[in-house]
Each structure stands twice: as structure tokens, then as C-alpha cells.
Amino acid sequence: LSSTAYTYNGDKKTPSVTVYDAVGNKLVKDTDYTVKYSSTSRKKIGRYADHITTRPGFGYTFTDKLA
């Protein structure tokens, strides 16, 4: 994630996501993996989960919390 915490200012927060494979190759968003954000508003103070799912063959799903 580009950031895991933000200062509240009333604006929507959507961090960028960068994913690498086991040997350090950068994966391509929407080709090698997808990102699904848990909430479309992301304006209120709280925690939000980001779900990163890789294409078949990579075999894992990652979830991180944005505070």
C-alpha cells in the first residue's frame, strides 16, 4: 500500500497498491491481480480492508487494513 494511515480531512482515501511475486517481479494490476476495496465511501474515520487477489497460478489472496 502506498500508505497505511492518513490524516482526516473529509476526502476519500484510496491508497495505491503494488504487488510483487516471490522473486521480486512487479505484477500488473487487472492482469496479474485485482484490488477490491471494502467500502466505496472511505471518507469516515475508521478501518477499511483492501482485498488483493492474484490470477490463477499465483495462488493467494492478501487482505490489509487501512487505518
Backbone as a ProteinNet text record, in pm:
[ID]
protein_1_A
[PRIMARY]
LSSTAYTYNGDKKTPSVTVYDAVGNKLVKDTDYTVKYSSTSRKKIGRYADHITTRPGFGYTFTDKLA
[TERTIARY]
83.8	0	87.7	41.9	118.5	120.3	17.5	11.2	-84.9	-58	-147.8	-222.1	-190.9	-261.1	-266.6	-375	-395	-442.6	-419.8	-475	-614.1	-712.6	-850.6	-867.9	-928.1	-961.4	-1096.3	-1171.4	-1302.3	-1300.7	-1181.3	-1170.5	-1163.2	-1207.2	-1198.9	-1052.2	-1017.7	-881.1	-875	-793.7	-774.6	-625.6	-555.2	-411.4	-383.2	-271.9	-231.8	-168.8	-175.4	-125.7	-21.7	91.5	193.5	217.8	214.9	229.2	348.1	428.6	544	530	585.3	585.2	700.6	715.5	814	958.6	985.8	1123.2	1144.7	1043.8	1059.1	1010.6	944.9	888.5	760.4	748.7	628.7	513.8	399.3	281.2	200.3	119.4	40.3	-103.2	-149	-285.4	-385.8	-491.5	-600.3	-558.1	-432	-384.5	-340.5	-249.4	-197.3	-272.3	-333.4	-406.3	-516.2	-613.1	-718.2	-722.3	-770.9	-785	-931.9	-984.5	-1123.6	-1122.2	-1177.2	-1184.1	-1315.7	-1312.8	-1429.2	-1541.1	-1509.6	-1611.3	-1589.6	-1698.7	-1685.2	-1670.5	-1713.8	-1705.5	-1564.6	-1507.6	-1372.6	-1344.5	-1447.2	-1429.4	-1432.4	-1501.4	-1516.5	-1391.9	-1369.5	-1257.7	-1286.2	-1188.3	-1205.9	-1108	-1135.6	-1050.8	-1124.6	-1049.9	-1104.9	-1014.4	-1071.8	-993.3	-978.3	-858.2	-830.2	-803.9	-872	-857	-783.4	-667.8	-587.7	-589.9	-637.4	-647.8	-564.3	-474.9	-390.4	-461.7	-413.8	-470.3	-436.8	-507.1	-476.5	-329.1	-269.6	-128.4	-41.7	-80.7	-8.2	-57.6	-185.8	-242.6	-254.5	-276.9	-301.4	-388.5	-448.9	-526.9	-470.1	-454.3	-396.1	-497.7	-512.1	-600.6	-520.1	-530.1	-460.6	-560.6	-528.8	-617	-561.4	-645.8	-612.2	-672.4	-589.1	-637.3	-671.7
-118	0	123.5	226.5	349.9	416.6	394.4	447	360.5	344.9	266.1	352.8	482.5	574.2	711.4	782.4	913.6	1011.2	1139.4	1244.7	1276.1	1280.4	1304	1445.7	1456.5	1588.1	1586.2	1476.1	1465.6	1412.8	1393.7	1342.4	1190	1130.6	985.4	943.3	834.3	783.5	648.6	637.6	512.4	497.7	418.8	403	321.9	350.2	267.1	139	34.3	-97.1	-143.7	-192.9	-252	-393.2	-490.9	-632	-690.7	-770.3	-838.2	-988	-1066	-1210.9	-1252	-1382.2	-1434.7	-1401.5	-1376.1	-1344.2	-1195.5	-1113.5	-969.3	-903.1	-976.7	-917.2	-842.2	-720	-640.2	-695.3	-721.5	-771.8	-655.3	-684.7	-583.3	-587.5	-471.9	-461.8	-491	-562.4	-602.8	-706.7	-744.4	-855.1	-969.9	-940.4	-1040.7	-1042.2	-930.9	-922.9	-817.3	-828.2	-727.7	-676.6	-555.3	-494.1	-462.2	-503.2	-472.2	-400.8	-281.5	-203.9	-233.6	-240.3	-282.8	-180	-55.4	48.2	148	195.2	293.6	435.2	459	594.8	627	545.9	561.9	704.1	773.5	910.2	918.7	825.2	830.1	777	822.1	772.5	627.6	541	400.4	313.1	184.1	87.7	33.4	12.5	-41.7	-154.6	-257.6	-371	-361.5	-388.7	-397.4	-543.3	-598	-738.8	-746.7	-810.5	-827	-973.9	-1003.5	-1141.5	-1156.7	-1254.4	-1277.9	-1368.2	-1367.3	-1453.2	-1598.9	-1692	-1833.6	-1862.4	-1942.6	-1975	-1910.7	-1790.7	-1729.1	-1786.4	-1812.3	-1888.7	-1824	-1694.9	-1638.9	-1514.5	-1483.3	-1360.7	-1288.5	-1158.5	-1079.2	-975	-956.7	-853.8	-766.4	-635.4	-542.9	-443.6	-386.4	-288.5	-148.6	-56.7	85.2	152.2	216.3	278.9	423.3
0	0	0	-69	-72.1	64.8	144.3	280.3	360.4	489	574.3	674.9	678.1	767.5	700.6	723.9	665.6	771.2	747.5	831.3	778.9	868.4	827.6	774.9	655.5	600	528	540.4	478.5	336.4	278.1	141.7	140.5	30.9	10.9	3.9	69.4	70.6	0.2	-103	-174.8	-205.1	-124.2	-146.7	-273	-336.4	-450	-395.9	-475.3	-434.6	-536.1	-487.8	-572.9	-523.2	-614.4	-577.7	-654	-582.9	-642.4	-622.4	-714.3	-696.9	-605.3	-584.8	-489.8	-526.4	-654.4	-694.7	-719	-689.4	-697.5	-824.2	-911.6	-1032.9	-999.6	-1048.8	-1024.2	-1107.4	-1042.9	-1111.9	-1169.2	-1269.5	-1338.5	-1286.5	-1236	-1183.8	-1295.3	-1261.9	-1351	-1454.9	-1457.2	-1540.6	-1450.7	-1356.3	-1263.9	-1130.9	-1095	-967.9	-976.6	-886.8	-875.3	-732.6	-716.4	-584.4	-564.1	-449.9	-415.7	-281.2	-278.5	-154.7	-85.3	46.4	123.1	127.5	103.4	111.5	-0.9	-60.4	-166.7	-112.1	11.1	65.4	114.3	199.5	253.6	299.7	348.7	396.9	549.3	612.6	757.6	826.8	947.9	1026.8	1063.4	1046.5	1079.7	1004.9	1005.8	936	814.9	707.3	584.8	537.2	479.2	430.1	278.7	232.1	89.4	58	-40.3	-76.3	-210.3	-209.2	-329.7	-367.2	-487.5	-533.8	-659.8	-659.2	-776.6	-875.6	-999	-1102.9	-1070.8	-1129.9	-1107.6	-1137.1	-1051.9	-1067.9	-961.1	-914.9	-804.7	-672.6	-663.1	-553.2	-417.3	-409.3	-277.2	-286.1	-172.6	-155.8	-35.4	-45.6	61.3	104.5	233.5	287.2	380.2	364.9	452.9	506.3	620.1	683.5	665.6	628.4	619.3	741.2	822.2	945.8	920
[MASK]
+++++++++++++++++++++++++++++++++++++++++++++++++++++++++++++++++++

